[in-house]
Amino acid sequence: MNTIPIIENRIWQPEFECMPKEQLRALQLERLRGVVAHTARLPFYREKYQHLGITPDSIRSLDDIRRLPFTAKADLRDGYPLGFLAVPREQVARFQGTSGTTGKPTWVAYSKGDVENWANLCARFLVAGGLRPEHTVQISFGFGLFTGGFGLHYGIERVGAAIIPLSSGNSERQLMTMQDLRPEILICTPSYALKLMDTLLTGDVDRSSIALEHAHFGGEPWTESMREHIEGGLGIRCWNNYGLAEVQGPGVSGECAYRNGMHIQEDQFIFETVDPDTLEPLPDGEKGELVVTPLCREAFPVVRYRTRDIGVIYADGDCPCGRTSRRMSRIMGRTDDMLIIRGVNVFPSQVETALMRVKSVAPHYMIEVTRPGATDEVTVHIEVQPGIFSDSMREMQAIKADISAAVASITGLHMAINLVEPNTLERFEGKSRRVRDLRDLNG
């Protein structure tokens, strides 16, 4: 077994990360009032504030955040494409996006100030997780609308380390680059790290020819047992962080050297936990839906964004690292039917939209997700129309090819297609359940 490196406890912005708690809460309140003033220029919030009698001056304590309206993913879709843009178009420095349920992305915008702020927030958890200016970092995230690749790129640049923007895929090239350029840090999804590890341990590449020390994973849920497996196999230290495009991207929270929960960047975000059914607030320490209000977003501000992610915010407690913010658990699940597959958000409705483009299939399907090895695998079981099910291999393969192409065109993922006879899939009297997620995400 490889020896896992121990790191020093380092802090990127101690003036914010180690701010005394009373001063931190005062800063949050000041910034929350600014958020109310800033978002009041958007019709979505202006109407709600007027109805609720909310003004910046009416926010007298942090508890008053409960008076503010929630924002959901559906609200962003209803405002498509730029209904939540709060600065003039000429002040936008970057557009990023997440996959939408009908193939159109949910757009988010960044001002120049947003990008600079984002870089520092990513630098915070990267430095906490071992990044130093003398290091070289191999980014094996995809670069595109997905916020992960660019967000981490900005943070690494801010720290001053060298970047290899390799993007995802092509394991042979990934390993060759690790041998030739000897990066100390790897950034990718945890499932892709498993794939690289399997290739490394079963192939002709000598582990001693690779200089990896740390890895930062994101883009999909992963478990503590997966961390232990990768660390034991590669002899590296793996770090968890949290973020989502609607409130910024990566950098919302991340682990310190002690890895006893992810420190929330509370000078920049207010976190709440609510009961997903009643939306009533829950105390720290109870599992519930995470609600996030970014405090410094210029171009794309949102208030009390319902993440649909289930987690726990730990009660205030001193951390040996010196940071004063509250910490959160890893994500334990979701309240909706969205899946995160190899870093891509996928909704069953996207698959359904694709299926409706193929005349030979019935509107009955089941999406099955497994993780038999290193990567997630998705199989869509679909009923064909009566009279279509055929013993002709060529005809069935043609139908499967049409479905696969339609699904890939909307979701961006290639899924296995399994055609079944009519009336063989389960029917539902109430709300249909279209997903069977067989991954163990709590191990």
Short mmCIF file of C-alpha atoms in Angstrom, two decimals:
data_model
loop_
_atom_site.label_atom_id
_atom_site.label_comp_id
_atom_site.label_asym_id
_atom_site.label_seq_id
_atom_site.Cartn_x
_atom_site.Cartn_y
_atom_site.Cartn_z
CA MET A 1 0.00 0.00 0.00
CA ASN A 2 1.23 3.48 -0.83
CA THR A 3 1.91 6.00 1.95
CA ILE A 4 -0.69 8.79 1.98
CA PRO A 5 0.98 12.21 2.39
CA ILE A 6 0.27 14.40 5.40
CA ILE A 7 -0.14 18.12 4.71
CA GLU A 8 0.37 21.33 6.62
CA ASN A 9 -2.67 23.32 7.69
CA ARG A 10 -2.64 26.39 5.43
CA ILE A 11 -5.23 29.12 4.91
CA TRP A 12 -5.57 31.27 1.80
CA GLN A 13 -7.57 34.24 3.16
CA PRO A 14 -7.33 34.13 6.97
CA GLU A 15 -8.93 37.57 7.30
CA PHE A 16 -12.19 36.00 6.08
CA GLU A 17 -11.78 32.29 6.81
CA CYS A 18 -10.73 32.91 10.43
CA MET A 19 -12.92 35.96 11.10
CA PRO A 20 -14.29 36.09 14.68
CA LYS A 21 -17.80 34.66 14.69
CA GLU A 22 -19.56 37.81 15.91
CA GLN A 23 -17.80 39.85 13.24
CA LEU A 24 -18.68 37.19 10.64
CA ARG A 25 -22.39 37.31 11.51
CA ALA A 26 -22.34 41.12 11.36
CA LEU A 27 -20.75 40.94 7.88
CA GLN A 28 -23.38 38.44 6.75
CA LEU A 29 -26.19 40.75 7.92
CA GLU A 30 -24.68 43.75 6.14
CA ARG A 31 -24.27 41.76 2.94
CA LEU A 32 -27.76 40.25 3.18
CA ARG A 33 -29.25 43.74 3.21
CA GLY A 34 -27.18 44.46 0.10
CA VAL A 35 -28.55 41.33 -1.57
CA VAL A 36 -32.12 42.50 -0.93
CA ALA A 37 -31.34 45.89 -2.44
CA HIS A 38 -29.57 44.33 -5.43
CA THR A 39 -32.21 41.70 -6.22
CA ALA A 40 -35.07 44.20 -5.88
CA ARG A 41 -34.21 45.39 -9.41
CA LEU A 42 -35.30 41.99 -10.77
CA PRO A 43 -39.07 41.68 -11.47
CA PHE A 44 -39.20 38.21 -9.90
CA TYR A 45 -38.02 39.49 -6.52
CA ARG A 46 -39.39 43.04 -6.70
CA GLU A 47 -42.98 41.79 -6.85
CA LYS A 48 -42.45 39.34 -4.01
CA TYR A 49 -40.71 41.91 -1.82
CA GLN A 50 -43.52 44.42 -2.33
CA HIS A 51 -46.11 41.78 -1.42
CA LEU A 52 -44.18 40.75 1.70
CA GLY A 53 -43.24 44.28 2.76
CA ILE A 54 -39.52 43.60 2.51
CA THR A 55 -36.92 46.35 2.18
CA PRO A 56 -33.21 46.32 3.03
CA ASP A 57 -33.95 48.24 6.25
CA SER A 58 -36.51 45.63 7.29
CA ILE A 59 -33.73 43.01 7.55
CA ARG A 60 -32.71 43.55 11.18
CA SER A 61 -31.21 40.14 12.00
CA LEU A 62 -30.04 37.05 10.17
CA ASP A 63 -33.24 35.29 11.25
CA ASP A 64 -35.10 37.69 8.93
CA ILE A 65 -33.78 35.68 6.00
CA ARG A 66 -36.74 33.39 6.66
CA ARG A 67 -39.04 36.19 5.52
CA LEU A 68 -37.44 36.18 2.07
CA PRO A 69 -38.91 34.08 -0.75
CA PHE A 70 -37.38 30.82 -1.91
CA THR A 71 -35.96 30.47 -5.42
CA ALA A 72 -36.24 27.16 -7.24
CA LYS A 73 -34.77 25.72 -10.42
CA ALA A 74 -38.18 26.10 -12.06
CA ASP A 75 -38.05 29.87 -11.43
CA LEU A 76 -34.76 30.08 -13.32
CA ARG A 77 -36.27 28.11 -16.21
CA ASP A 78 -39.33 30.37 -16.25
CA GLY A 79 -36.95 33.33 -16.54
CA TYR A 80 -35.08 31.78 -19.47
CA PRO A 81 -32.69 32.85 -20.78
CA LEU A 82 -31.57 35.84 -18.68
CA GLY A 83 -34.46 36.81 -16.44
CA PHE A 84 -32.16 36.87 -13.39
CA LEU A 85 -29.43 39.00 -14.94
CA ALA A 86 -28.94 41.95 -12.59
CA VAL A 87 -26.23 43.94 -14.41
CA PRO A 88 -26.13 45.51 -17.88
CA ARG A 89 -25.16 43.05 -20.59
CA GLU A 90 -21.87 44.86 -21.23
CA GLN A 91 -20.77 44.05 -17.66
CA VAL A 92 -21.06 40.30 -18.17
CA ALA A 93 -17.64 38.64 -18.36
CA ARG A 94 -18.74 35.01 -18.72
CA PHE A 95 -21.78 32.81 -19.26
CA GLN A 96 -21.85 29.27 -17.89
CA GLY A 97 -24.75 26.87 -17.74
CA THR A 98 -26.25 23.63 -16.52
CA SER A 99 -28.18 21.10 -18.57
CA GLY A 100 -31.90 21.79 -18.80
CA THR A 101 -34.80 19.37 -18.77
CA THR A 102 -35.62 20.00 -22.43
CA GLY A 103 -32.10 20.32 -23.78
CA LYS A 104 -31.76 24.07 -23.17
CA PRO A 105 -29.26 25.01 -20.45
CA THR A 106 -30.02 27.06 -17.39
CA TRP A 107 -27.79 30.06 -18.00
CA VAL A 108 -25.83 31.79 -15.24
CA ALA A 109 -23.76 34.92 -15.70
CA TYR A 110 -20.61 36.29 -14.08
CA SER A 111 -19.30 39.84 -13.95
CA LYS A 112 -15.57 40.51 -13.85
CA GLY A 113 -15.87 40.90 -10.09
CA ASP A 114 -17.75 37.58 -9.84
CA VAL A 115 -14.96 35.78 -11.69
CA GLU A 116 -12.26 37.30 -9.47
CA ASN A 117 -14.24 36.40 -6.35
CA TRP A 118 -14.83 32.88 -7.68
CA ALA A 119 -11.09 32.42 -8.17
CA ASN A 120 -10.37 33.27 -4.53
CA LEU A 121 -13.09 30.96 -3.23
CA CYS A 122 -11.72 28.06 -5.25
CA ALA A 123 -8.21 28.95 -4.09
CA ARG A 124 -9.41 28.64 -0.50
CA PHE A 125 -10.32 24.95 -0.66
CA LEU A 126 -7.48 24.09 -3.03
CA VAL A 127 -4.90 25.54 -0.64
CA ALA A 128 -6.65 23.84 2.29
CA GLY A 129 -6.29 20.61 0.31
CA GLY A 130 -2.57 20.82 -0.32
CA LEU A 131 -2.14 23.09 -3.36
CA ARG A 132 1.08 25.14 -3.37
CA PRO A 133 2.42 27.65 -5.93
CA GLU A 134 5.24 25.26 -6.89
CA HIS A 135 2.78 22.49 -7.84
CA THR A 136 1.50 21.39 -11.23
CA VAL A 137 -2.20 20.51 -11.52
CA GLN A 138 -3.78 18.21 -14.09
CA ILE A 139 -7.42 19.19 -14.67
CA SER A 140 -9.30 16.20 -16.05
CA PHE A 141 -12.71 17.85 -15.84
CA GLY A 142 -14.46 18.70 -19.07
CA PHE A 143 -14.13 22.36 -20.12
CA GLY A 144 -17.35 23.86 -21.40
CA LEU A 145 -20.57 25.17 -19.88
CA PHE A 146 -19.92 22.94 -16.84
CA THR A 147 -18.59 25.26 -14.12
CA GLY A 148 -16.12 22.80 -12.60
CA GLY A 149 -13.28 23.00 -15.11
CA PHE A 150 -13.14 26.78 -15.36
CA GLY A 151 -13.75 27.44 -11.66
CA LEU A 152 -10.86 25.24 -10.61
CA HIS A 153 -8.71 26.72 -13.39
CA TYR A 154 -9.27 30.22 -11.98
CA GLY A 155 -8.45 29.11 -8.44
CA ILE A 156 -5.23 27.39 -9.46
CA GLU A 157 -4.13 30.46 -11.41
CA ARG A 158 -4.81 32.63 -8.37
CA VAL A 159 -2.58 30.45 -6.19
CA GLY A 160 0.13 30.56 -8.86
CA ALA A 161 0.49 26.86 -9.65
CA ALA A 162 0.98 25.48 -13.16
CA ILE A 163 -2.06 24.08 -14.98
CA ILE A 164 -2.42 21.22 -17.46
CA PRO A 165 -5.97 21.77 -18.87
CA LEU A 166 -6.21 18.24 -20.24
CA SER A 167 -10.00 17.92 -20.00
CA SER A 168 -11.68 14.53 -19.59
CA GLY A 169 -11.35 11.18 -21.36
CA ASN A 170 -8.54 9.22 -23.03
CA SER A 171 -7.05 7.41 -20.03
CA GLU A 172 -3.86 6.52 -21.87
CA ARG A 173 -3.15 10.18 -22.57
CA GLN A 174 -4.01 11.09 -18.96
CA LEU A 175 -1.50 8.59 -17.59
CA MET A 176 1.14 9.52 -20.16
CA THR A 177 0.81 13.17 -19.10
CA MET A 178 1.14 12.19 -15.45
CA GLN A 179 4.38 10.38 -16.27
CA ASP A 180 5.84 13.04 -18.54
CA LEU A 181 4.87 16.26 -16.70
CA ARG A 182 4.57 14.72 -13.21
CA PRO A 183 1.73 16.83 -11.76
CA GLU A 184 1.25 16.58 -8.01
CA ILE A 185 -2.48 17.40 -8.06
CA LEU A 186 -5.31 15.73 -10.00
CA ILE A 187 -8.77 17.26 -10.49
CA CYS A 188 -11.58 15.10 -11.88
CA THR A 189 -14.74 13.23 -10.92
CA PRO A 190 -14.22 10.48 -8.34
CA SER A 191 -15.49 7.82 -10.73
CA TYR A 192 -12.93 8.86 -13.32
CA ALA A 193 -10.21 8.68 -10.70
CA LEU A 194 -11.28 5.08 -10.04
CA LYS A 195 -11.00 4.34 -13.74
CA LEU A 196 -7.52 5.87 -13.91
CA MET A 197 -6.50 3.92 -10.82
CA ASP A 198 -7.69 0.64 -12.31
CA THR A 199 -5.83 1.38 -15.54
CA LEU A 200 -2.71 2.31 -13.60
CA LEU A 201 -2.72 -0.70 -11.28
CA THR A 202 -3.49 -3.26 -13.99
CA GLY A 203 -1.39 -1.77 -16.80
CA ASP A 204 2.25 -1.25 -17.58
CA VAL A 205 2.62 2.12 -15.82
CA ASP A 206 4.90 2.10 -12.78
CA ARG A 207 3.29 4.01 -9.87
CA SER A 208 6.71 5.42 -8.95
CA SER A 209 6.80 7.21 -12.31
CA ILE A 210 3.80 9.30 -11.24
CA ALA A 211 4.18 12.13 -8.72
CA LEU A 212 0.53 12.53 -7.62
CA GLU A 213 0.05 13.59 -4.01
CA HIS A 214 -3.49 15.00 -3.85
CA ALA A 215 -6.77 14.89 -5.75
CA HIS A 216 -9.81 17.19 -5.61
CA PHE A 217 -13.03 15.52 -6.65
CA GLY A 218 -16.38 16.99 -7.62
CA GLY A 219 -19.15 16.84 -10.18
CA GLU A 220 -20.93 13.79 -8.73
CA PRO A 221 -21.74 12.18 -5.38
CA TRP A 222 -19.13 9.91 -3.83
CA THR A 223 -18.71 8.03 -0.60
CA GLU A 224 -16.21 7.80 2.22
CA SER A 225 -15.50 4.19 1.28
CA MET A 226 -14.67 5.32 -2.25
CA ARG A 227 -12.24 7.87 -0.82
CA GLU A 228 -10.53 5.17 1.27
CA HIS A 229 -10.31 2.87 -1.76
CA ILE A 230 -8.68 5.51 -3.98
CA GLU A 231 -6.34 6.75 -1.28
CA GLY A 232 -5.22 3.23 -0.46
CA GLY A 233 -4.73 2.29 -4.11
CA LEU A 234 -2.92 5.42 -5.28
CA GLY A 235 -1.29 6.62 -2.08
CA ILE A 236 -2.77 10.10 -2.45
CA ARG A 237 -4.99 12.27 -0.27
CA CYS A 238 -8.43 13.01 -1.70
CA TRP A 239 -10.49 16.09 -0.92
CA ASN A 240 -14.19 16.88 -1.07
CA ASN A 241 -15.74 20.23 -1.99
CA TYR A 242 -19.22 21.48 -2.79
CA GLY A 243 -20.73 23.96 -5.19
CA LEU A 244 -23.44 24.39 -7.79
CA ALA A 245 -23.66 26.64 -10.81
CA GLU A 246 -26.84 28.43 -9.74
CA VAL A 247 -25.10 30.02 -6.77
CA GLN A 248 -21.57 30.14 -8.22
CA GLY A 249 -19.97 26.76 -9.01
CA PRO A 250 -17.19 25.06 -7.01
CA GLY A 251 -15.84 26.95 -4.02
CA VAL A 252 -18.98 27.18 -1.89
CA SER A 253 -17.48 24.87 0.73
CA GLY A 254 -14.52 22.54 1.06
CA GLU A 255 -12.49 20.44 3.45
CA CYS A 256 -9.54 21.62 5.51
CA ALA A 257 -6.48 19.60 6.47
CA TYR A 258 -8.43 17.84 9.22
CA ARG A 259 -11.25 16.69 6.90
CA ASN A 260 -13.97 16.79 9.56
CA GLY A 261 -16.61 18.31 7.31
CA MET A 262 -16.56 20.92 4.55
CA HIS A 263 -16.10 24.50 5.74
CA ILE A 264 -18.84 26.75 4.36
CA GLN A 265 -17.51 30.07 3.03
CA GLU A 266 -19.87 31.95 5.32
CA ASP A 267 -18.60 35.40 4.47
CA GLN A 268 -19.95 34.68 0.97
CA PHE A 269 -22.95 32.38 1.53
CA ILE A 270 -25.74 31.95 4.05
CA PHE A 271 -26.73 28.30 4.44
CA GLU A 272 -30.02 27.05 5.85
CA THR A 273 -31.45 23.58 6.30
CA VAL A 274 -35.19 23.13 5.75
CA ASP A 275 -37.68 20.31 5.80
CA PRO A 276 -38.13 19.58 2.07
CA ASP A 277 -41.87 18.96 2.50
CA THR A 278 -42.89 21.82 4.78
CA LEU A 279 -39.96 24.20 4.07
CA GLU A 280 -39.80 24.88 7.80
CA PRO A 281 -36.29 25.61 9.14
CA LEU A 282 -34.35 22.81 10.79
CA PRO A 283 -31.71 23.25 13.49
CA ASP A 284 -28.04 22.57 12.85
CA GLY A 285 -27.30 18.88 13.14
CA GLU A 286 -30.51 17.68 11.47
CA LYS A 287 -30.56 16.30 7.95
CA GLY A 288 -32.56 18.31 5.47
CA GLU A 289 -32.57 20.21 2.19
CA LEU A 290 -29.79 22.77 1.85
CA VAL A 291 -30.85 26.31 0.94
CA VAL A 292 -28.15 28.78 -0.12
CA THR A 293 -28.11 32.56 -0.46
CA PRO A 294 -24.96 33.94 -2.12
CA LEU A 295 -24.01 37.28 -0.61
CA CYS A 296 -21.65 38.74 -3.23
CA ARG A 297 -22.99 37.78 -6.65
CA GLU A 298 -23.21 40.79 -8.98
CA ALA A 299 -24.40 39.45 -12.35
CA PHE A 300 -26.68 36.60 -11.28
CA PRO A 301 -27.94 37.00 -7.70
CA VAL A 302 -30.43 34.53 -6.23
CA VAL A 303 -32.09 34.43 -2.82
CA ARG A 304 -32.67 31.31 -0.75
CA TYR A 305 -31.94 28.94 -3.59
CA ARG A 306 -33.36 25.46 -3.01
CA THR A 307 -30.49 23.17 -3.96
CA ARG A 308 -32.55 19.96 -3.63
CA ASP A 309 -29.39 18.50 -2.05
CA ILE A 310 -29.78 16.68 1.26
CA GLY A 311 -27.12 17.23 3.90
CA VAL A 312 -26.34 18.27 7.46
CA ILE A 313 -24.92 21.57 8.70
CA TYR A 314 -22.89 20.86 11.80
CA ALA A 315 -23.44 22.97 14.90
CA ASP A 316 -20.83 25.60 15.60
CA GLY A 317 -17.69 24.00 16.92
CA ASP A 318 -14.07 25.02 16.91
CA CYS A 319 -11.98 23.34 14.21
CA PRO A 320 -8.27 22.76 14.86
CA CYS A 321 -7.51 24.44 11.52
CA GLY A 322 -8.53 27.85 12.89
CA ARG A 323 -11.42 28.51 10.48
CA THR A 324 -14.49 29.84 12.24
CA SER A 325 -17.23 28.94 9.76
CA ARG A 326 -19.74 26.17 10.20
CA ARG A 327 -19.13 22.93 8.37
CA MET A 328 -21.38 20.68 6.32
CA SER A 329 -21.55 17.00 5.54
CA ARG A 330 -21.08 15.43 2.14
CA ILE A 331 -24.28 15.34 0.06
CA MET A 332 -26.46 12.42 1.15
CA GLY A 333 -29.05 12.46 -1.64
CA ARG A 334 -31.59 14.67 -3.38
CA THR A 335 -35.21 15.63 -2.92
CA ASP A 336 -36.04 15.53 -6.63
CA ASP A 337 -35.45 13.02 -9.41
CA MET A 338 -32.34 14.64 -10.84
CA LEU A 339 -29.39 12.32 -11.32
CA ILE A 340 -25.74 13.30 -11.51
CA ILE A 341 -24.03 10.97 -13.96
CA ARG A 342 -20.32 11.40 -14.63
CA GLY A 343 -20.62 15.08 -13.71
CA VAL A 344 -23.71 15.72 -15.87
CA ASN A 345 -27.14 16.63 -14.46
CA VAL A 346 -29.83 14.40 -15.96
CA PHE A 347 -33.59 14.52 -15.41
CA PRO A 348 -35.93 11.68 -16.38
CA SER A 349 -37.99 14.22 -18.30
CA GLN A 350 -35.00 14.73 -20.62
CA VAL A 351 -34.96 11.02 -21.41
CA GLU A 352 -38.73 11.08 -21.89
CA THR A 353 -38.45 13.97 -24.34
CA ALA A 354 -35.89 11.97 -26.32
CA LEU A 355 -38.08 8.85 -26.35
CA MET A 356 -41.02 10.78 -27.71
CA ARG A 357 -38.96 11.46 -30.83
CA VAL A 358 -38.89 7.75 -31.65
CA LYS A 359 -42.20 6.45 -33.01
CA SER A 360 -41.53 2.79 -32.31
CA VAL A 361 -41.50 3.02 -28.51
CA ALA A 362 -44.26 3.33 -25.90
CA PRO A 363 -44.26 6.01 -23.16
CA HIS A 364 -43.20 3.49 -20.53
CA TYR A 365 -39.59 3.39 -19.42
CA MET A 366 -37.31 2.85 -16.43
CA ILE A 367 -33.87 4.41 -15.96
CA GLU A 368 -31.47 2.17 -14.04
CA VAL A 369 -28.20 3.54 -12.66
CA THR A 370 -25.44 1.28 -11.39
CA ARG A 371 -21.80 1.64 -10.45
CA PRO A 372 -20.34 -1.83 -11.06
CA GLY A 373 -16.78 -0.56 -11.18
CA ALA A 374 -15.13 2.79 -11.66
CA THR A 375 -17.86 4.69 -13.49
CA ASP A 376 -21.61 5.11 -13.38
CA GLU A 377 -23.55 3.15 -15.97
CA VAL A 378 -27.07 4.01 -17.12
CA THR A 379 -29.49 1.62 -18.79
CA VAL A 380 -32.86 2.77 -20.12
CA HIS A 381 -35.44 -0.01 -20.25
CA ILE A 382 -38.12 0.92 -22.80
CA GLU A 383 -41.30 -0.76 -23.96
CA VAL A 384 -41.81 -0.92 -27.70
CA GLN A 385 -45.14 -0.39 -29.37
CA PRO A 386 -47.37 -3.46 -29.82
CA GLY A 387 -46.53 -5.17 -33.08
CA ILE A 388 -43.05 -3.67 -33.25
CA PHE A 389 -41.21 -6.11 -30.98
CA SER A 390 -39.40 -8.28 -33.45
CA ASP A 391 -37.02 -11.19 -33.59
CA SER A 392 -35.10 -9.39 -36.31
CA MET A 393 -31.78 -8.37 -34.77
CA ARG A 394 -31.18 -5.76 -37.45
CA GLU A 395 -34.55 -4.07 -36.92
CA MET A 396 -34.18 -3.98 -33.13
CA GLN A 397 -30.64 -2.65 -33.37
CA ALA A 398 -31.86 0.16 -35.63
CA ILE A 399 -34.51 1.15 -33.08
CA LYS A 400 -31.95 1.09 -30.26
CA ALA A 401 -29.58 3.24 -32.32
CA ASP A 402 -32.33 5.82 -32.93
CA ILE A 403 -33.16 5.96 -29.22
CA SER A 404 -29.51 6.19 -28.19
CA ALA A 405 -28.90 9.08 -30.58
CA ALA A 406 -32.02 10.93 -29.38
CA VAL A 407 -31.05 10.53 -25.71
CA ALA A 408 -27.47 11.64 -26.35
CA SER A 409 -28.61 14.71 -28.29
CA ILE A 410 -30.54 15.99 -25.25
CA THR A 411 -28.59 14.71 -22.25
CA GLY A 412 -25.08 14.66 -23.72
CA LEU A 413 -24.64 11.12 -22.37
CA HIS A 414 -24.56 7.76 -24.11
CA MET A 415 -26.82 5.32 -22.27
CA ALA A 416 -27.36 1.60 -22.78
CA ILE A 417 -30.77 0.86 -24.31
CA ASN A 418 -32.76 -2.26 -23.46
CA LEU A 419 -35.97 -2.85 -25.42
CA VAL A 420 -38.66 -4.88 -23.68
CA GLU A 421 -42.03 -6.23 -24.72
CA PRO A 422 -45.25 -4.24 -24.18
CA ASN A 423 -46.79 -4.26 -20.67
CA THR A 424 -43.68 -5.60 -18.95
CA LEU A 425 -42.61 -2.51 -17.01
CA GLU A 426 -44.23 -1.49 -13.73
CA ARG A 427 -47.23 0.85 -13.84
CA PHE A 428 -47.90 3.45 -11.14
CA GLU A 429 -51.23 4.63 -9.71
CA GLY A 430 -49.75 7.74 -8.15
CA LYS A 431 -46.58 9.63 -9.02
CA SER A 432 -44.52 7.57 -11.40
CA ARG A 433 -41.04 6.46 -10.37
CA ARG A 434 -38.86 6.45 -13.42
CA VAL A 435 -35.45 5.95 -11.78
CA ARG A 436 -33.93 2.95 -10.10
CA ASP A 437 -30.65 4.17 -8.60
CA LEU A 438 -28.70 1.10 -7.48
CA ARG A 439 -25.50 2.97 -6.57
CA ASP A 440 -24.44 2.85 -2.94
CA LEU A 441 -23.84 6.55 -2.19
CA ASN A 442 -23.73 6.22 1.59
CA GLY A 443 -20.95 3.70 2.00
#
